[in-house]
Short mmCIF file of C-alpha atoms in Angstrom, two decimals:
data_model
loop_
_atom_site.label_atom_id
_atom_site.label_comp_id
_atom_site.label_asym_id
_atom_site.label_seq_id
_atom_site.Cartn_x
_atom_site.Cartn_y
_atom_site.Cartn_z
CA UNK A 1 82.05 123.22 -63.00
CA UNK A 2 80.44 124.70 -66.08
CA UNK A 3 78.13 122.73 -68.34
CA UNK A 4 79.07 121.96 -71.93
CA UNK A 5 76.51 120.84 -74.50
CA UNK A 6 77.03 117.11 -75.03
CA UNK A 7 74.21 115.17 -76.70
CA UNK A 8 73.52 111.93 -74.81
CA UNK A 9 73.50 109.98 -78.08
CA UNK A 10 77.22 110.55 -78.55
CA UNK A 11 79.61 107.62 -78.24
CA UNK A 12 81.73 108.51 -75.19
CA UNK A 13 85.03 106.89 -74.21
CA UNK A 14 86.61 107.60 -70.83
CA UNK A 15 90.35 106.95 -70.61
CA UNK A 16 90.95 106.52 -66.89
CA UNK A 17 94.57 107.01 -65.83
CA UNK A 18 94.34 106.53 -62.06
CA UNK A 19 95.15 103.31 -60.20
CA UNK A 20 92.35 104.17 -57.73
CA UNK A 21 88.84 103.51 -59.00
CA UNK A 22 87.34 105.36 -56.04
CA UNK A 23 89.92 108.10 -55.55
CA UNK A 24 89.95 111.80 -56.35
CA UNK A 25 90.11 111.25 -60.11
CA UNK A 26 87.02 109.03 -59.98
CA UNK A 27 85.21 111.66 -57.91
CA UNK A 28 86.06 114.39 -60.42
CA UNK A 29 85.01 112.15 -63.30
CA UNK A 30 81.67 111.33 -61.64
CA UNK A 31 81.02 115.02 -60.95
CA UNK A 32 81.77 115.82 -64.59
CA UNK A 33 79.59 113.01 -65.97
CA UNK A 34 76.67 114.07 -63.76
CA UNK A 35 77.05 117.75 -64.59
CA UNK A 36 77.17 117.01 -68.32
CA UNK A 37 74.35 114.44 -68.01
CA UNK A 38 76.46 111.72 -69.63
CA UNK A 39 74.94 108.37 -68.70
CA UNK A 40 76.22 106.11 -71.49
CA UNK A 41 79.96 105.67 -71.78
CA UNK A 42 82.67 103.05 -71.78
CA UNK A 43 85.79 103.24 -69.62
CA UNK A 44 89.28 102.11 -70.51
CA UNK A 45 91.14 101.55 -67.22
CA UNK A 46 94.81 102.09 -68.02
CA UNK A 47 96.07 100.35 -64.88
CA UNK A 48 93.91 97.26 -65.49
CA UNK A 49 94.73 97.02 -69.18
CA UNK A 50 98.44 97.87 -68.69
CA UNK A 51 99.27 98.87 -72.27
CA UNK A 52 102.67 97.68 -73.37
CA UNK A 53 104.99 100.55 -74.25
CA UNK A 54 105.69 101.39 -77.88
CA UNK A 55 108.98 99.77 -78.85
CA UNK A 56 109.38 101.77 -82.09
CA UNK A 57 109.46 98.61 -84.22
CA UNK A 58 108.31 100.69 -87.20
CA UNK A 59 105.63 98.24 -88.38
CA UNK A 60 102.89 100.90 -88.23
CA UNK A 61 104.90 103.00 -90.69
CA UNK A 62 104.28 100.29 -93.28
CA UNK A 63 100.89 98.84 -92.35
CA UNK A 64 97.71 99.77 -90.54
CA UNK A 65 97.55 99.15 -86.80
CA UNK A 66 100.03 98.00 -84.21
CA UNK A 67 101.72 94.60 -84.13
CA UNK A 68 101.41 94.50 -80.35
CA UNK A 69 98.08 92.73 -79.67
CA UNK A 70 96.99 94.33 -76.40
CA UNK A 71 95.19 97.45 -77.70
CA UNK A 72 93.21 96.21 -80.72
CA UNK A 73 89.88 96.70 -78.90
CA UNK A 74 90.97 100.09 -77.61
CA UNK A 75 91.88 101.36 -81.08
CA UNK A 76 88.40 100.39 -82.34
CA UNK A 77 86.68 102.15 -79.43
CA UNK A 78 88.86 105.22 -79.82
CA UNK A 79 88.25 105.51 -83.57
CA UNK A 80 84.47 105.13 -83.16
CA UNK A 81 84.11 107.59 -80.28
CA UNK A 82 82.62 111.06 -80.62
CA UNK A 83 83.75 112.19 -77.18
CA UNK A 84 86.95 111.24 -75.36
CA UNK A 85 87.43 112.09 -71.70
CA UNK A 86 90.91 111.76 -70.23
CA UNK A 87 90.56 111.46 -66.44
CA UNK A 88 93.92 111.25 -64.73
CA UNK A 89 96.02 112.28 -61.78
CA UNK A 90 99.15 114.30 -62.47
CA UNK A 91 102.36 112.49 -61.55
CA UNK A 92 105.59 114.51 -61.65
CA UNK A 93 104.03 117.12 -63.96
CA UNK A 94 103.01 114.36 -66.37
CA UNK A 95 100.82 111.28 -66.78
CA UNK A 96 100.97 108.02 -64.83
CA UNK A 97 103.04 105.40 -66.67
CA UNK A 98 100.17 103.23 -68.02
CA UNK A 99 98.45 106.29 -69.51
CA UNK A 100 101.76 107.50 -70.94
CA UNK A 101 102.20 104.10 -72.60
CA UNK A 102 98.72 104.38 -74.08
CA UNK A 103 99.40 107.88 -75.39
CA UNK A 104 102.69 106.72 -76.90
CA UNK A 105 100.86 103.87 -78.63
CA UNK A 106 98.77 106.47 -80.48
CA UNK A 107 101.94 106.69 -82.59
CA UNK A 108 100.09 104.40 -85.03
CA UNK A 109 98.04 107.43 -86.13
CA UNK A 110 101.09 109.68 -86.45
CA UNK A 111 102.75 107.09 -88.67
CA UNK A 112 99.56 106.58 -90.67
CA UNK A 113 99.52 110.29 -91.44
CA UNK A 114 103.17 111.07 -92.01
CA UNK A 115 104.52 107.79 -93.40
CA UNK A 116 101.48 106.28 -95.14
CA UNK A 117 99.78 109.56 -96.18
CA UNK A 118 96.39 109.05 -94.51
CA UNK A 119 94.90 112.49 -93.87
CA UNK A 120 93.28 112.36 -91.40
CA UNK A 121 94.24 108.94 -90.03
CA UNK A 122 90.95 108.90 -88.10
CA UNK A 123 88.03 110.29 -90.08
CA UNK A 124 85.62 110.72 -87.17
CA UNK A 125 86.23 113.97 -85.25
CA UNK A 126 86.36 113.81 -81.46
CA UNK A 127 85.45 116.29 -78.76
CA UNK A 128 88.00 115.96 -75.92
CA UNK A 129 87.77 116.80 -72.24
CA UNK A 130 90.69 116.51 -69.85
CA UNK A 131 90.03 116.02 -66.14
CA UNK A 132 93.07 116.32 -63.89
CA UNK A 133 93.69 115.82 -60.20
CA UNK A 134 96.88 116.82 -58.45
CA UNK A 135 98.28 116.98 -54.95
CA UNK A 136 99.53 120.56 -55.04
CA UNK A 137 97.15 123.51 -55.18
CA UNK A 138 98.74 124.87 -58.36
CA UNK A 139 97.28 124.35 -61.83
CA UNK A 140 99.29 121.88 -63.98
CA UNK A 141 97.06 122.20 -67.04
CA UNK A 142 99.59 123.97 -69.29
CA UNK A 143 102.23 121.31 -68.61
CA UNK A 144 99.80 118.52 -69.43
CA UNK A 145 98.44 120.20 -72.56
CA UNK A 146 101.96 120.75 -73.89
CA UNK A 147 102.42 116.98 -73.77
CA UNK A 148 99.10 115.83 -75.22
CA UNK A 149 98.03 118.49 -77.73
CA UNK A 150 100.40 117.22 -80.47
CA UNK A 151 98.58 113.87 -80.30
CA UNK A 152 95.27 115.61 -80.95
CA UNK A 153 96.43 116.90 -84.33
CA UNK A 154 96.81 113.37 -85.74
CA UNK A 155 93.79 111.80 -84.00
CA UNK A 156 91.17 114.31 -85.19
CA UNK A 157 90.59 115.51 -81.63
CA UNK A 158 89.52 118.98 -80.61
CA UNK A 159 90.00 120.03 -77.00
CA UNK A 160 86.73 121.34 -75.56
CA UNK A 161 87.62 121.91 -71.91
CA UNK A 162 89.92 121.00 -69.07
CA UNK A 163 89.02 120.76 -65.41
CA UNK A 164 91.59 120.37 -62.66
CA UNK A 165 90.91 119.46 -59.05
CA UNK A 166 94.08 120.62 -57.31
CA UNK A 167 95.04 120.34 -53.65
CA UNK A 168 94.27 116.67 -53.09
CA UNK A 169 97.24 116.32 -50.71
CA UNK A 170 95.85 118.90 -48.28
CA UNK A 171 92.16 118.29 -48.93
CA UNK A 172 91.70 122.00 -49.65
CA UNK A 173 90.51 121.69 -53.22
CA UNK A 174 90.89 124.36 -55.86
CA UNK A 175 89.19 123.92 -59.21
CA UNK A 176 90.67 125.29 -62.41
CA UNK A 177 88.66 125.28 -65.62
CA UNK A 178 89.95 126.12 -69.07
#
């Protein structure tokens, strides 16, 4: 795993998409944090927080924020972060359901930009890292990026790197870095 320059003073948010706090995704995350010398960070556990899915009520087209109350703290953390790390297993060439719900709830920023004219909806730029684990030995990064990159354009995020630990089903790990 290559080292990327990340100042330790940066506000780092980890979005953890695995149901297993000590599984392969956690191992990859810990390796990454150690390699990058990141010691201060907060973690949003998608499975513990269980974000409600977006119901397309349209309220965020007219006003700031989401009317669903469960992610108010998350939105604050996300907006204030300098670095965002998505650490997740790949399920059926996509994200686990709780992480998918969270990503869909970032619709508030899309609507802020395109319906309320806020450009950018989040003023603070973010450096993003995506850490993936998957059962097969093939690299799913392109499939995942195709799903999440559009979100980055409205959340002031710039992808810095992706790391995939593939082959978790067999235990014969292959690492892919982009």
